[in-house]
Short mmCIF file of C-alpha atoms and ligand atoms in Angstrom, two decimals:
data_model
loop_
_atom_site.label_atom_id
_atom_site.label_comp_id
_atom_site.label_asym_id
_atom_site.label_seq_id
_atom_site.Cartn_x
_atom_site.Cartn_y
_atom_site.Cartn_z
CA MET A 6 -2.75 30.33 -13.33
CA GLU A 7 -4.53 31.05 -10.30
CA ILE A 8 -6.20 28.62 -7.92
CA LYS A 9 -9.30 28.84 -6.19
CA THR A 10 -10.64 25.31 -5.43
CA LEU A 11 -8.26 22.71 -4.99
CA GLY A 12 -9.61 18.82 -4.81
CA VAL A 13 -8.12 15.97 -2.57
CA MET A 14 -8.90 12.32 -3.13
CA THR A 15 -7.35 9.27 -1.62
CA GLY A 16 -7.28 6.13 -3.64
CA GLY A 17 -6.68 2.41 -3.75
CA GLY A 18 -6.33 0.59 -0.69
CA ASP A 19 -5.94 2.52 2.58
CA CYS A 20 -2.79 2.48 5.09
CA PRO A 21 -2.53 5.13 8.34
CA GLY A 22 -1.46 8.35 7.38
CA LEU A 23 -3.87 9.09 4.84
CA ASN A 24 -5.88 11.44 7.04
CA ALA A 25 -2.67 13.01 8.19
CA VAL A 26 -1.87 14.07 4.42
CA ILE A 27 -5.46 15.59 4.47
CA ARG A 28 -5.04 17.73 7.48
CA ALA A 29 -2.19 18.91 6.17
CA VAL A 30 -3.31 19.61 2.73
CA VAL A 31 -6.40 21.47 3.82
CA LYS A 32 -4.25 23.85 6.74
CA THR A 33 -1.84 24.59 4.25
CA ALA A 34 -3.93 25.38 1.07
CA GLN A 35 -6.25 27.75 3.54
CA GLY A 36 -3.35 28.65 5.75
CA CYS A 37 -1.25 29.95 3.21
CA TYR A 38 -3.08 30.28 -0.14
CA GLY A 39 -6.46 30.89 0.94
CA TRP A 40 -7.59 28.13 -1.59
CA ARG A 41 -10.91 26.43 -0.79
CA VAL A 42 -10.83 22.17 -0.57
CA LEU A 43 -13.25 19.88 -1.62
CA GLY A 44 -12.69 16.49 -0.62
CA ILE A 45 -13.49 14.21 -3.48
CA GLU A 46 -15.30 10.54 -1.90
CA ASP A 47 -13.91 7.07 -2.54
CA ALA A 48 -11.37 8.23 -5.38
CA PHE A 49 -12.58 8.68 -8.27
CA CYS A 50 -16.01 7.49 -7.67
CA GLY A 51 -17.00 11.55 -6.33
CA LEU A 52 -15.95 12.71 -9.78
CA ILE A 53 -16.94 9.64 -11.96
CA ASP A 54 -20.42 10.35 -10.84
CA LEU A 55 -21.87 13.40 -8.87
CA ASP A 56 -24.75 11.40 -7.72
CA TYR A 57 -22.94 9.12 -6.50
CA ARG A 58 -22.85 8.58 -2.62
CA SER A 59 -21.23 7.00 -0.13
CA PRO A 60 -21.24 7.76 3.46
CA HIS A 61 -18.23 9.96 3.03
CA GLY A 62 -19.91 12.32 -0.09
CA ASN A 63 -17.70 14.97 -1.70
CA GLN A 64 -17.51 17.52 1.44
CA TRP A 65 -15.72 21.12 1.78
CA LEU A 66 -13.04 20.44 4.29
CA ASP A 67 -11.53 23.37 6.80
CA ASP A 68 -9.99 23.55 9.82
CA ASP A 69 -12.77 22.12 11.87
CA THR A 70 -13.15 19.05 9.82
CA VAL A 71 -9.68 17.82 9.70
CA ARG A 72 -8.99 18.93 13.89
CA LEU A 73 -6.68 15.96 14.98
CA ILE A 74 -7.74 13.66 12.43
CA HIS A 75 -3.60 12.82 11.51
CA THR A 76 -4.28 10.17 14.54
CA ARG A 77 -6.54 8.34 12.89
CA GLY A 78 -5.98 5.37 10.34
CA GLY A 79 -8.42 5.09 7.56
CA THR A 80 -9.86 8.05 5.37
CA ILE A 81 -12.55 10.45 6.35
CA LEU A 82 -12.91 10.96 2.39
CA GLY A 83 -13.13 7.32 1.53
CA THR A 84 -11.48 5.27 -0.72
CA SER A 85 -11.78 2.41 -3.36
CA ASN A 86 -9.63 0.39 -5.47
CA ARG A 87 -12.45 -0.07 -8.37
CA ALA A 88 -12.17 3.56 -9.28
CA ASP A 89 -10.15 3.48 -12.51
CA PRO A 90 -12.09 6.00 -15.10
CA PHE A 91 -10.48 4.69 -17.76
CA ARG A 92 -11.87 0.52 -16.32
CA TRP A 93 -14.48 1.97 -14.88
CA ALA A 94 -17.24 -1.38 -14.22
CA VAL A 95 -20.72 -1.18 -15.95
CA PRO A 96 -23.35 -3.46 -15.64
CA GLU A 97 -24.73 -4.94 -18.81
CA PRO A 98 -28.24 -5.30 -19.29
CA ASP A 99 -27.98 -9.08 -18.21
CA GLY A 100 -26.01 -8.13 -14.99
CA THR A 101 -22.62 -8.90 -16.20
CA LEU A 102 -20.08 -6.12 -15.51
CA VAL A 103 -17.93 -4.73 -18.11
CA GLU A 104 -15.28 -2.23 -17.99
CA ARG A 105 -15.83 1.15 -20.00
CA ASP A 106 -13.66 4.23 -20.15
CA VAL A 107 -15.75 7.20 -18.62
CA PHE A 108 -12.81 9.75 -18.50
CA GLU A 109 -15.39 12.43 -20.71
CA GLN A 110 -17.52 12.08 -17.71
CA VAL A 111 -14.72 12.95 -15.22
CA LEU A 112 -14.15 15.95 -17.10
CA ALA A 113 -17.13 17.44 -17.48
CA ASN A 114 -17.88 16.67 -13.78
CA TRP A 115 -14.22 18.44 -12.75
CA ARG A 116 -15.83 21.47 -14.62
CA THR A 117 -19.18 21.22 -12.72
CA LEU A 118 -17.03 21.26 -9.44
CA GLY A 119 -14.97 24.39 -10.33
CA LEU A 120 -11.46 22.38 -9.53
CA ASP A 121 -8.34 24.15 -10.66
CA ALA A 122 -6.18 21.37 -9.44
CA LEU A 123 -6.28 17.99 -7.73
CA ILE A 124 -3.99 16.15 -4.95
CA SER A 125 -4.43 12.75 -5.84
CA VAL A 126 -2.88 10.27 -2.63
CA GLY A 127 -2.70 6.75 -3.60
CA GLY A 128 -0.22 3.97 -4.91
CA ASP A 129 0.74 3.14 -8.09
CA GLY A 130 -2.75 2.55 -9.79
CA SER A 131 -3.67 5.78 -8.38
CA MET A 132 -0.53 7.30 -10.03
CA GLY A 133 -1.27 5.32 -13.14
CA ILE A 134 -4.22 6.83 -13.24
CA ALA A 135 -3.57 10.68 -12.24
CA GLN A 136 -0.88 10.06 -15.37
CA LYS A 137 -3.65 9.13 -17.56
CA CYS A 138 -5.89 11.76 -16.88
CA VAL A 139 -2.81 14.43 -17.35
CA GLU A 140 -2.31 13.05 -20.61
CA ARG A 141 -5.80 13.35 -21.55
CA GLY A 142 -6.26 17.00 -20.85
CA MET A 143 -6.89 16.92 -16.87
CA THR A 144 -3.36 18.31 -16.64
CA ASN A 145 -3.29 19.91 -13.13
CA ILE A 146 -2.64 17.06 -11.24
CA VAL A 147 -0.49 16.69 -8.25
CA GLY A 148 0.44 13.38 -6.86
CA VAL A 149 1.10 11.80 -3.19
CA PRO A 150 2.55 8.07 -2.86
CA LYS A 151 0.78 5.90 -0.28
CA THR A 152 1.00 2.58 0.24
CA ILE A 153 1.77 -0.28 3.22
CA ASP A 154 3.76 -2.40 0.90
CA ASN A 155 6.23 0.50 0.14
CA ASP A 156 6.88 -0.74 -3.84
CA LEU A 157 6.15 2.70 -5.14
CA GLY A 158 8.96 3.36 -7.49
CA ALA A 159 10.74 7.40 -7.06
CA THR A 160 10.00 7.55 -3.15
CA ASP A 161 12.47 5.66 -0.77
CA TYR A 162 9.55 5.40 1.38
CA THR A 163 5.80 5.31 1.30
CA PHE A 164 3.56 6.21 4.65
CA GLY A 165 1.87 3.54 6.08
CA PHE A 166 4.53 1.25 5.67
CA ASP A 167 5.77 1.70 9.06
CA THR A 168 2.99 1.50 11.11
CA ALA A 169 2.34 -1.93 9.10
CA VAL A 170 5.72 -3.11 9.97
CA GLY A 171 4.98 -2.39 13.42
CA VAL A 172 1.76 -4.17 13.19
CA ALA A 173 3.72 -7.13 12.01
CA THR A 174 6.62 -7.49 14.55
CA ASP A 175 4.35 -6.85 16.97
CA ALA A 176 2.30 -10.07 16.18
CA ILE A 177 5.84 -11.80 15.38
CA ASP A 178 6.93 -11.21 18.89
CA ARG A 179 3.55 -12.24 20.37
CA LEU A 180 3.83 -15.45 18.27
CA ARG A 181 7.09 -15.84 19.44
CA ASP A 182 6.07 -16.80 23.13
CA THR A 183 3.19 -18.92 21.87
CA ALA A 184 5.68 -21.13 19.29
CA GLU A 185 8.46 -21.70 22.19
CA ALA A 186 5.87 -22.44 24.54
CA HIS A 187 4.41 -25.40 22.60
CA ASP A 188 7.44 -26.49 20.24
CA ARG A 189 5.49 -25.43 16.83
CA VAL A 190 6.29 -23.79 13.83
CA MET A 191 4.69 -20.73 12.96
CA LEU A 192 3.96 -19.23 9.98
CA VAL A 193 2.79 -15.46 9.89
CA GLU A 194 1.45 -14.22 6.60
CA VAL A 195 2.01 -10.71 5.95
CA MET A 196 1.21 -8.06 2.96
CA GLY A 197 3.03 -7.59 0.18
CA ARG A 198 1.97 -8.60 -3.30
CA HIS A 199 4.92 -7.89 -5.42
CA ALA A 200 7.42 -6.74 -2.79
CA GLY A 201 8.76 -8.53 0.19
CA TRP A 202 9.55 -5.25 2.49
CA ILE A 203 7.17 -5.83 5.40
CA ALA A 204 8.21 -9.48 5.41
CA LEU A 205 12.10 -8.12 5.30
CA HIS A 206 11.58 -5.27 7.79
CA ALA A 207 9.03 -7.56 10.02
CA GLY A 208 10.76 -10.64 9.93
CA LEU A 209 14.30 -8.66 11.24
CA ALA A 210 12.59 -6.65 13.45
CA GLY A 211 10.95 -9.87 14.91
CA GLY A 212 13.83 -12.23 14.58
CA ALA A 213 12.53 -14.37 12.46
CA HIS A 214 13.79 -17.75 11.22
CA ALA A 215 13.31 -17.88 7.61
CA ILE A 216 11.37 -14.92 5.35
CA VAL A 217 9.58 -15.81 2.37
CA ILE A 218 9.06 -13.28 -0.21
CA PRO A 219 8.40 -12.56 -4.08
CA GLU A 220 11.75 -11.36 -4.86
CA ILE A 221 13.45 -14.43 -4.16
CA PRO A 222 11.34 -17.70 -4.93
CA TYR A 223 11.24 -20.40 -2.43
CA ARG A 224 12.15 -24.17 -2.57
CA VAL A 225 10.18 -26.40 0.19
CA GLU A 226 13.37 -28.27 1.02
CA PRO A 227 15.70 -25.74 2.51
CA LEU A 228 12.88 -24.86 4.72
CA VAL A 229 13.06 -28.41 6.39
CA ASP A 230 15.87 -28.51 6.79
CA LEU A 231 16.49 -25.27 8.89
CA ILE A 232 13.42 -26.77 11.08
CA ARG A 233 15.34 -29.92 11.26
CA ALA A 234 18.57 -28.08 12.07
CA ARG A 235 17.17 -26.20 14.82
CA ARG A 236 15.56 -29.12 16.31
CA GLU A 237 18.71 -30.83 16.32
CA SER A 238 20.09 -27.90 18.20
CA GLY A 239 17.70 -27.80 20.86
CA GLN A 240 15.49 -25.28 19.38
CA PRO A 241 12.28 -27.32 18.52
CA TYR A 242 10.39 -24.05 17.42
CA SER A 243 10.52 -21.92 14.04
CA LEU A 244 9.04 -18.91 12.93
CA ILE A 245 8.67 -18.17 9.48
CA VAL A 246 7.34 -14.67 8.02
CA VAL A 247 5.80 -15.08 4.47
CA ALA A 248 4.67 -12.34 2.23
CA GLU A 249 1.36 -12.70 0.42
CA GLY A 250 3.36 -12.54 -2.92
CA ALA A 251 5.70 -15.28 -2.35
CA VAL A 252 6.60 -17.62 -5.24
CA PRO A 253 7.77 -21.08 -5.45
CA ALA A 254 10.43 -21.82 -7.66
CA GLY A 255 8.66 -22.49 -11.13
CA GLY A 256 5.50 -21.11 -9.81
CA SER A 257 3.18 -18.06 -9.31
CA ALA A 258 1.56 -16.13 -6.51
CA SER A 259 -1.09 -17.90 -4.88
CA THR A 260 -4.37 -15.75 -5.84
CA LEU A 261 -8.28 -16.12 -5.10
CA GLY A 262 -10.05 -16.53 -8.55
CA PRO A 263 -9.78 -14.57 -11.50
CA ARG A 264 -10.07 -10.74 -11.48
CA GLU A 265 -13.37 -9.25 -11.25
CA ALA A 266 -14.17 -6.37 -13.31
CA GLY A 267 -12.83 -3.06 -12.58
CA ALA A 268 -10.80 -4.56 -9.60
CA MET A 269 -7.33 -6.12 -9.46
CA VAL A 270 -6.61 -9.67 -8.63
CA ARG A 271 -6.52 -10.88 -4.76
CA MET A 272 -3.74 -12.46 -3.11
CA TYR A 273 -4.85 -15.49 -1.32
CA GLY A 274 -3.14 -18.77 0.23
CA ALA A 275 0.57 -17.89 0.19
CA ALA A 276 1.33 -19.23 3.66
CA ALA A 277 -1.39 -22.20 3.47
CA ARG A 278 0.46 -23.65 0.05
CA LEU A 279 3.98 -23.37 2.12
CA ALA A 280 2.28 -24.74 5.29
CA GLU A 281 1.12 -27.92 2.91
CA GLY A 282 4.90 -28.22 1.67
CA LEU A 283 6.33 -28.51 4.89
CA GLU A 284 3.78 -30.81 6.17
CA ALA A 285 4.35 -33.09 3.43
CA GLN A 286 7.67 -33.51 4.01
CA MET A 287 7.88 -33.87 7.62
CA ASP A 288 6.27 -34.74 10.84
CA LEU A 289 5.52 -31.02 12.86
CA ASP A 290 2.90 -29.57 14.49
CA LEU A 291 2.61 -25.87 12.27
CA ARG A 292 0.38 -23.23 12.70
CA LEU A 293 -0.49 -20.51 10.72
CA THR A 294 -1.62 -16.69 11.01
CA VAL A 295 -3.06 -14.52 8.47
CA LEU A 296 -2.52 -10.67 9.36
CA GLY A 297 -4.28 -9.40 6.46
CA HIS A 298 -6.13 -5.99 6.99
CA THR A 299 -4.80 -5.58 10.87
CA GLN A 300 -1.83 -3.78 9.10
CA ARG A 301 -3.43 -1.40 7.01
CA GLY A 302 -5.70 -0.10 9.85
CA GLY A 303 -5.18 1.64 13.15
CA SER A 304 -3.04 5.04 14.55
CA PRO A 305 -0.39 5.76 12.02
CA THR A 306 3.38 5.72 13.72
CA ASN A 307 4.96 8.97 14.72
CA PHE A 308 7.06 8.20 11.51
CA ASP A 309 4.25 8.24 9.63
CA ARG A 310 2.09 10.67 10.44
CA VAL A 311 5.24 12.97 9.80
CA LEU A 312 5.90 11.85 6.50
CA ALA A 313 2.63 12.10 5.55
CA THR A 314 2.37 15.44 6.86
CA ARG A 315 5.81 16.39 4.96
CA PHE A 316 4.06 15.06 1.81
CA GLY A 317 0.59 16.89 2.31
CA GLU A 318 2.37 20.03 2.78
CA ALA A 319 4.85 19.90 -0.02
CA ALA A 320 2.14 18.81 -2.56
CA VAL A 321 0.29 22.47 -1.95
CA HIS A 322 3.52 23.74 -2.79
CA LEU A 323 3.92 22.07 -5.82
CA VAL A 324 0.40 22.90 -6.90
CA ALA A 325 1.02 26.54 -6.27
CA ARG A 326 4.43 26.21 -8.50
CA GLY A 327 2.63 24.92 -10.98
CA GLY A 328 4.75 21.42 -10.78
CA PHE A 329 1.82 19.50 -12.47
CA GLY A 330 1.78 15.83 -13.51
CA ARG A 331 4.41 15.32 -10.75
CA MET A 332 4.72 13.44 -7.56
CA VAL A 333 6.00 14.64 -3.98
CA ALA A 334 8.73 11.47 -3.06
CA LEU A 335 11.01 11.29 0.26
CA ARG A 336 14.60 11.12 -1.23
CA GLY A 337 17.00 10.15 1.72
CA THR A 338 15.71 12.45 4.32
CA SER A 339 14.37 15.30 2.22
CA VAL A 340 11.06 15.71 0.33
CA VAL A 341 11.30 16.62 -3.72
CA ASP A 342 9.07 16.21 -6.25
CA VAL A 343 9.36 14.12 -9.13
CA PRO A 344 7.46 13.28 -12.51
CA LEU A 345 4.42 10.84 -12.01
CA ILE A 346 5.94 8.85 -15.12
CA ASP A 347 9.19 7.53 -12.98
CA ALA A 348 6.71 6.58 -9.93
CA ILE A 349 4.66 3.85 -12.09
CA ASP A 350 7.91 3.10 -14.32
CA LYS A 351 8.84 -0.01 -12.49
CA PRO A 352 7.99 -1.10 -8.46
CA LYS A 353 10.23 -0.69 -5.81
CA LEU A 354 11.48 -4.38 -5.25
CA VAL A 355 13.54 -5.98 -2.45
CA ASP A 356 17.06 -6.28 -4.22
CA PRO A 357 17.92 -10.42 -3.73
CA ASP A 358 21.60 -9.19 -3.45
CA GLY A 359 21.03 -6.24 -1.82
CA GLU A 360 22.30 -5.40 1.76
CA LEU A 361 19.01 -5.85 3.77
CA VAL A 362 18.64 -9.84 2.40
CA ARG A 363 22.68 -9.85 2.92
CA THR A 364 22.33 -8.72 6.58
CA ALA A 365 19.72 -11.17 7.43
CA ARG A 366 21.74 -14.08 5.46
CA SER A 367 24.59 -12.72 7.63
CA LEU A 368 22.61 -13.71 10.72
CA GLY A 369 21.51 -17.18 9.54
CA VAL A 370 17.75 -15.80 8.17
CA TYR A 371 16.61 -18.52 5.58
CA PHE A 372 14.83 -17.45 2.68
CA GLY A 373 14.08 -20.73 0.73
CA ASP A 374 16.78 -20.71 -1.66
CA GLU A 375 19.37 -21.92 0.26
CA PRO A 376 21.50 -24.46 -1.79
O1 F6P B 408 -1.44 -2.79 -1.91
C1 F6P B 408 -1.56 -2.70 -0.54
C2 F6P B 408 -2.06 -3.97 -0.30
O2 F6P B 408 -2.52 -3.74 1.30
C3 F6P B 408 -1.66 -5.49 -0.85
O3 F6P B 408 -0.55 -5.72 0.03
C4 F6P B 408 -3.19 -6.55 -0.28
O4 F6P B 408 -2.44 -7.26 -1.73
C5 F6P B 408 -4.36 -5.52 -1.14
O5 F6P B 408 -3.44 -3.98 -0.94
C6 F6P B 408 -5.20 -5.95 -0.60
O6 F6P B 408 -6.26 -4.92 -1.13
P1 F6P B 408 -7.58 -5.08 -0.77
O7 F6P B 408 -8.15 -4.10 0.04
O8 F6P B 408 -8.45 -5.05 -1.93
O9 F6P B 408 -7.87 -6.47 -0.09
#
């Protein structure tokens, strides 16, 4: 089919590199194919409701609007992780929110806007929505994977991850100075709701003494032993990196209240829970730092800028080839494309028996599951 108008949207939590994708999409679509590009605001919000107006707005994109944006974090289109057209939160007369399927509205608005194809940039949630749209007849969609958590299946890396690991590593370096000066135990909580990639990479890069990740349920006792052993060997300080999705053996991840309509469960308190456990078992001077959304902002690293640019360019060529229902991905050092289904099939988790964990253990890093 002939493409004249291409839509592009960014969905889910933001991450450094989204603007680099948008820029690459616009420059390739216009420069190589002469297509018009419409930026959709706040993920599916700008397609669900054409009167929806955030400060971003649905906007025509050209060379001028995307000039040099690849160096900036965030997304010029805005994003949302409450924009699922199959679970759209609608207020009832009494004010309570209920989730409704508003896909028919999306389809009608797609036609009104004259879209011929859409590039959806997002994580597992966005790729799941894209797949459902394809199944329900809005077929001309191509995905681009993003997430700082790096937990999306079917791609070796997502952009945003490298920048997040850089932020976390820098924090660990800084915290080491003050931990060592005060002989303290420092807990650093990083993002990673299902996967411990950020914790593991930043922990290794920063030389943490323990790394607690969702894939390896922890007990407090081995960590107490580690801190004691370090003290006895003349190292009275310790650095422990904790992924937000860390799970105590026999327990579950720490979350904040029940899931709100149209939203996902919020992670909260993983490091605080471990701190309580440690303080209950030993006398120690402990401080806790939650890095939170600092990991999601800032200028993308050169790795993330280049990966995001490659993904954006490849996605446009995939549209031109009619490769709909597929997602661009990194395999080894090559950008390839895979069925959307492969990306959402199962998350990419840290292998507890894999090389990275083994490397860390060989260097004496604890994971909290030591006998
Ligand atoms: O999925 C990416 C992520 O950064 C998770 O690590 C984190 O739990 C979540 O997003 C936080 O999202 P929100 O923007 O809703 O706080």
